[in-house]
PDB file of C-alpha atoms in Angstrom:
ATOM      1  CA  MET Y   9     -14.408 -10.413 -12.915  1.00 91.00           C
ATOM      2  CA  TYR Y  10     -12.171  -7.373 -12.696  1.00 89.00           C
ATOM      3  CA  PHE Y  11     -10.303  -6.591  -9.469  1.00 91.00           C
ATOM      4  CA  VAL Y  12     -10.766  -2.865  -8.880  1.00 94.00           C
ATOM      5  CA  SER Y  13      -9.443  -1.768  -5.504  1.00 96.00           C
ATOM      6  CA  ILE Y  14      -8.663  -2.276  -1.865  1.00 96.00           C
ATOM      7  CA  ARG Y  15     -10.225   0.188   0.556  1.00 97.00           C
ATOM      8  CA  ILE Y  16      -8.677   1.197   3.858  1.00 97.00           C
ATOM      9  CA  ILE Y  17     -10.972   2.666   6.506  1.00 97.00           C
ATOM     10  CA  THR Y  18      -9.183   5.255   8.621  1.00 97.00           C
ATOM     11  CA  GLY Y  19      -9.867   7.806  11.300  1.00 97.00           C
ATOM     12  CA  ASP Y  20      -7.639  10.332   9.489  1.00 98.00           C
ATOM     13  CA  VAL Y  21      -8.082  10.338   5.702  1.00 98.00           C
ATOM     14  CA  ALA Y  22      -5.758  13.293   5.065  1.00 98.00           C
ATOM     15  CA  ARG Y  23      -2.861  11.743   7.020  1.00 98.00           C
ATOM     16  CA  LEU Y  24      -3.163   8.349   5.321  1.00 98.00           C
ATOM     17  CA  VAL Y  25      -3.584   9.832   1.838  1.00 98.00           C
ATOM     18  CA  ASP Y  26      -0.484  11.973   2.401  1.00 98.00           C
ATOM     19  CA  PHE Y  27       1.469   8.887   3.495  1.00 98.00           C
ATOM     20  CA  TYR Y  28       0.506   6.834   0.436  1.00 98.00           C
ATOM     21  CA  GLU Y  29       1.118   9.726  -1.971  1.00 98.00           C
ATOM     22  CA  ARG Y  30       4.620  10.140  -0.544  1.00 97.00           C
ATOM     23  CA  ALA Y  31       5.298   6.393  -0.399  1.00 97.00           C
ATOM     24  CA  THR Y  32       4.113   5.617  -3.944  1.00 96.00           C
ATOM     25  CA  GLY Y  33       4.588   8.881  -5.827  1.00 96.00           C
ATOM     26  CA  VAL Y  34       0.982   8.553  -7.040  1.00 97.00           C
ATOM     27  CA  ALA Y  35      -1.284  11.587  -6.625  1.00 98.00           C
ATOM     28  CA  ALA Y  36      -4.640  10.840  -5.027  1.00 98.00           C
ATOM     29  CA  ASN Y  37      -7.967  11.840  -6.471  1.00 98.00           C
ATOM     30  CA  ARG Y  38      -9.792  13.305  -3.473  1.00 97.00           C
ATOM     31  CA  ALA Y  39     -13.534  12.956  -4.098  1.00 96.00           C
ATOM     32  CA  THR Y  40     -14.518  14.290  -0.646  1.00 97.00           C
ATOM     33  CA  GLU Y  41     -12.820  14.824   2.706  1.00 97.00           C
ATOM     34  CA  ASP Y  42     -13.927  11.246   3.504  1.00 97.00           C
ATOM     35  CA  PHE Y  43     -12.758   9.478   0.342  1.00 98.00           C
ATOM     36  CA  ALA Y  44      -9.730   9.411  -1.951  1.00 98.00           C
ATOM     37  CA  GLU Y  45      -8.207   6.993  -4.465  1.00 98.00           C
ATOM     38  CA  LEU Y  46      -4.681   6.395  -5.638  1.00 98.00           C
ATOM     39  CA  ARG Y  47      -4.999   4.809  -9.094  1.00 97.00           C
ATOM     40  CA  THR Y  48      -2.301   2.683 -10.681  1.00 93.00           C
ATOM     41  CA  ALA Y  49      -2.315   0.854 -14.015  1.00 89.00           C
ATOM     42  CA  SER Y  50      -3.643  -2.308 -12.376  1.00 89.00           C
ATOM     43  CA  ALA Y  51      -5.848  -1.268  -9.437  1.00 93.00           C
ATOM     44  CA  ALA Y  52      -6.631   1.475  -6.950  1.00 97.00           C
ATOM     45  CA  LEU Y  53      -5.995   1.998  -3.288  1.00 98.00           C
ATOM     46  CA  ALA Y  54      -9.093   3.646  -1.863  1.00 98.00           C
ATOM     47  CA  ILE Y  55      -8.906   5.444   1.470  1.00 98.00           C
ATOM     48  CA  ALA Y  56     -12.142   6.241   3.257  1.00 97.00           C
ATOM     49  CA  GLY Y  57     -13.058   7.804   6.570  1.00 97.00           C
ATOM     50  CA  THR Y  58     -15.046   6.147   9.306  1.00 96.00           C
ATOM     51  CA  ARG Y  59     -18.115   8.204   8.364  1.00 95.00           C
ATOM     52  CA  THR Y  60     -18.426   6.093   5.202  1.00 95.00           C
ATOM     53  CA  VAL Y  61     -18.779   2.780   7.069  1.00 95.00           C
ATOM     54  CA  PRO Y  62     -22.480   3.181   8.013  1.00 94.00           C
ATOM     55  CA  LEU Y  63     -23.274   3.622   4.311  1.00 92.00           C
ATOM     56  CA  PHE Y  64     -22.327  -0.055   3.875  1.00 90.00           C
ATOM     57  CA  ALA Y  65     -23.092  -1.608   7.240  1.00 92.00           C
ATOM     58  CA  PRO Y  66     -22.663   0.077  10.634  1.00 91.00           C
ATOM     59  CA  GLY Y  67     -19.716  -1.395  12.546  1.00 90.00           C
ATOM     60  CA  ALA Y  68     -18.589  -3.561   9.617  1.00 92.00           C
ATOM     61  CA  ALA Y  69     -15.096  -2.019   9.496  1.00 92.00           C
ATOM     62  CA  ARG Y  70     -12.846  -0.509  12.163  1.00 91.00           C
ATOM     63  CA  PRO Y  71      -9.894   1.777  11.437  1.00 94.00           C
ATOM     64  CA  ALA Y  72      -6.337   0.788  12.365  1.00 94.00           C
ATOM     65  CA  ASP Y  73      -7.405  -2.794  13.142  1.00 92.00           C
ATOM     66  CA  ASN Y  74      -5.885  -4.840  10.296  1.00 90.00           C
ATOM     67  CA  HIS Y  75      -3.958  -7.944  11.301  1.00 88.00           C
ATOM     68  CA  SER Y  76      -4.335 -10.127   8.221  1.00 93.00           C
ATOM     69  CA  VAL Y  77      -3.908  -8.141   4.987  1.00 95.00           C
ATOM     70  CA  ILE Y  78      -0.717  -6.921   3.323  1.00 97.00           C
ATOM     71  CA  ILE Y  79      -0.998  -4.178   0.685  1.00 97.00           C
ATOM     72  CA  GLU Y  80       1.574  -4.831  -2.036  1.00 97.00           C
ATOM     73  CA  PHE Y  81       3.239  -2.646  -4.650  1.00 97.00           C
ATOM     74  CA  LEU Y  82       5.466  -3.949  -7.456  1.00 96.00           C
ATOM     75  CA  VAL Y  83       8.379  -1.529  -7.938  1.00 96.00           C
ATOM     76  CA  ASP Y  84      11.477  -1.350 -10.160  1.00 95.00           C
ATOM     77  CA  ASP Y  85      14.019  -1.107  -7.321  1.00 97.00           C
ATOM     78  CA  VAL Y  86      12.949  -1.968  -3.795  1.00 98.00           C
ATOM     79  CA  ASP Y  87      16.281  -0.913  -2.312  1.00 98.00           C
ATOM     80  CA  ARG Y  88      15.881   2.580  -3.801  1.00 97.00           C
ATOM     81  CA  VAL Y  89      12.315   2.717  -2.446  1.00 97.00           C
ATOM     82  CA  HIS Y  90      13.665   1.807   0.997  1.00 98.00           C
ATOM     83  CA  ARG Y  91      16.197   4.640   0.856  1.00 97.00           C
ATOM     84  CA  ASN Y  92      13.496   7.097  -0.263  1.00 96.00           C
ATOM     85  CA  LEU Y  93      11.036   6.037   2.444  1.00 97.00           C
ATOM     86  CA  SER Y  94      13.584   6.130   5.267  1.00 96.00           C
ATOM     87  CA  ALA Y  95      13.057   9.881   5.639  1.00 94.00           C
ATOM     88  CA  PHE Y  96       9.428   9.560   6.744  1.00 95.00           C
ATOM     89  CA  VAL Y  97       8.409   5.946   7.455  1.00 96.00           C
ATOM     90  CA  GLU Y  98       8.432   5.301  11.178  1.00 93.00           C
ATOM     91  CA  ASP Y  99       7.826   1.543  11.279  1.00 96.00           C
ATOM     92  CA  PHE Y 100       9.894  -0.718   9.061  1.00 98.00           C
ATOM     93  CA  VAL Y 101       9.013  -4.331   9.827  1.00 98.00           C
ATOM     94  CA  GLN Y 102      11.670  -5.836   7.569  1.00 98.00           C
ATOM     95  CA  ALA Y 103      14.450  -4.253   5.529  1.00 98.00           C
ATOM     96  CA  PRO Y 104      14.739  -5.343   1.893  1.00 98.00           C
ATOM     97  CA  THR Y 105      15.104  -9.122   1.934  1.00 98.00           C
ATOM     98  CA  THR Y 106      15.086 -11.667  -0.870  1.00 98.00           C
ATOM     99  CA  MET Y 107      12.233 -14.072  -0.195  1.00 98.00           C
ATOM    100  CA  PRO Y 108      12.204 -17.811  -1.039  1.00 97.00           C
ATOM    101  CA  TRP Y 109       9.719 -17.184  -3.891  1.00 97.00           C
ATOM    102  CA  GLY Y 110      12.105 -14.796  -5.654  1.00 97.00           C
ATOM    103  CA  ASN Y 111      10.948 -11.311  -4.714  1.00 98.00           C
ATOM    104  CA  ARG Y 112      13.085  -8.795  -2.851  1.00 98.00           C
ATOM    105  CA  SER Y 113      10.622  -7.330  -0.362  1.00 98.00           C
ATOM    106  CA  LEU Y 114      10.434  -4.362   1.980  1.00 98.00           C
ATOM    107  CA  LEU Y 115       7.766  -4.642   4.681  1.00 98.00           C
ATOM    108  CA  LEU Y 116       6.560  -1.635   6.669  1.00 98.00           C
ATOM    109  CA  ARG Y 117       3.518  -0.305   8.496  1.00 97.00           C
ATOM    110  CA  ASP Y 118       1.550   2.728   7.380  1.00 97.00           C
ATOM    111  CA  PRO Y 119       0.448   5.315   9.992  1.00 96.00           C
ATOM    112  CA  ASP Y 120      -2.651   3.197  10.796  1.00 97.00           C
ATOM    113  CA  GLY Y 121      -0.555   0.064  11.308  1.00 96.00           C
ATOM    114  CA  ASN Y 122      -1.494  -1.648   8.030  1.00 97.00           C
ATOM    115  CA  LEU Y 123       1.256  -3.820   6.566  1.00 97.00           C
ATOM    116  CA  VAL Y 124       2.654  -2.612   3.243  1.00 98.00           C
ATOM    117  CA  ASN Y 125       5.046  -4.581   1.039  1.00 98.00           C
ATOM    118  CA  PHE Y 126       7.082  -2.999  -1.741  1.00 98.00           C
ATOM    119  CA  PHE Y 127       8.742  -5.700  -3.823  1.00 98.00           C
ATOM    120  CA  THR Y 128      10.915  -6.298  -6.873  1.00 98.00           C
ATOM    121  CA  PRO Y 129      11.154  -9.694  -8.592  1.00 97.00           C
ATOM    122  CA  VAL Y 130      14.819 -10.739  -8.655  1.00 97.00           C
ATOM    123  CA  THR Y 131      15.004 -14.425  -9.614  1.00 97.00           C
ATOM    124  CA  SER Y 132      14.370 -15.532 -13.188  1.00 95.00           C
ATOM    125  CA  ALA Y 133      11.136 -17.289 -12.168  1.00 95.00           C
ATOM    126  CA  ALA Y 134       9.820 -14.226 -10.319  1.00 96.00           C
ATOM    127  CA  VAL Y 135      10.845 -11.899 -13.143  1.00 96.00           C
ATOM    128  CA  ALA Y 136       9.028 -14.146 -15.648  1.00 94.00           C
ATOM    129  CA  LYS Y 137       5.905 -14.232 -13.468  1.00 92.00           C
ATOM    130  CA  PHE Y 138       5.626 -10.443 -13.519  1.00 90.00           C
ATOM    131  CA  ALA Y 139       7.014  -9.825 -17.030  1.00 88.00           C
ATOM    132  CA  ALA Y 140       3.572  -9.163 -18.515  1.00 69.00           C
ATOM    133  CA  ARG Y 141       2.756  -6.586 -15.834  1.00 65.00           C
ATOM    134  CA  ALA Y 142       3.820  -2.982 -16.089  1.00 52.00           C
ATOM    135  CA  THR Y 143       6.135  -1.608 -13.421  1.00 50.00           C
ATOM    136  CA  PRO Y 144       6.472   2.070 -12.583  1.00 51.00           C
TER     137      PRO Y 144
END
């Protein structure tokens, strides 16, 4: 199996794509006005409009209604990311904090209210865990 992407359903594709482009520095590939992808070395963040939902199953997904998933990005310096995002992120949930499992994490909400975590491994165990993975 190969993990490919996470897809966010939104009522405003352009707004959410703009947010994630600014937050990650990754340019989106906009296939249509209802679908875009931000591709990284390991996976993609797909952003789709509500008009795409009936193509799968009508009513199966609702925009801005996530209360259980956190979208995570491994970054070189989470404190620098926090400084860079402060100019346009409106909802920081938690400032950079070193977690018990060894990552320094920044938790925020995107414009649709989805939780987003930018993190940097800081303990030797966490650094070793992610050593084989590429960071930006």
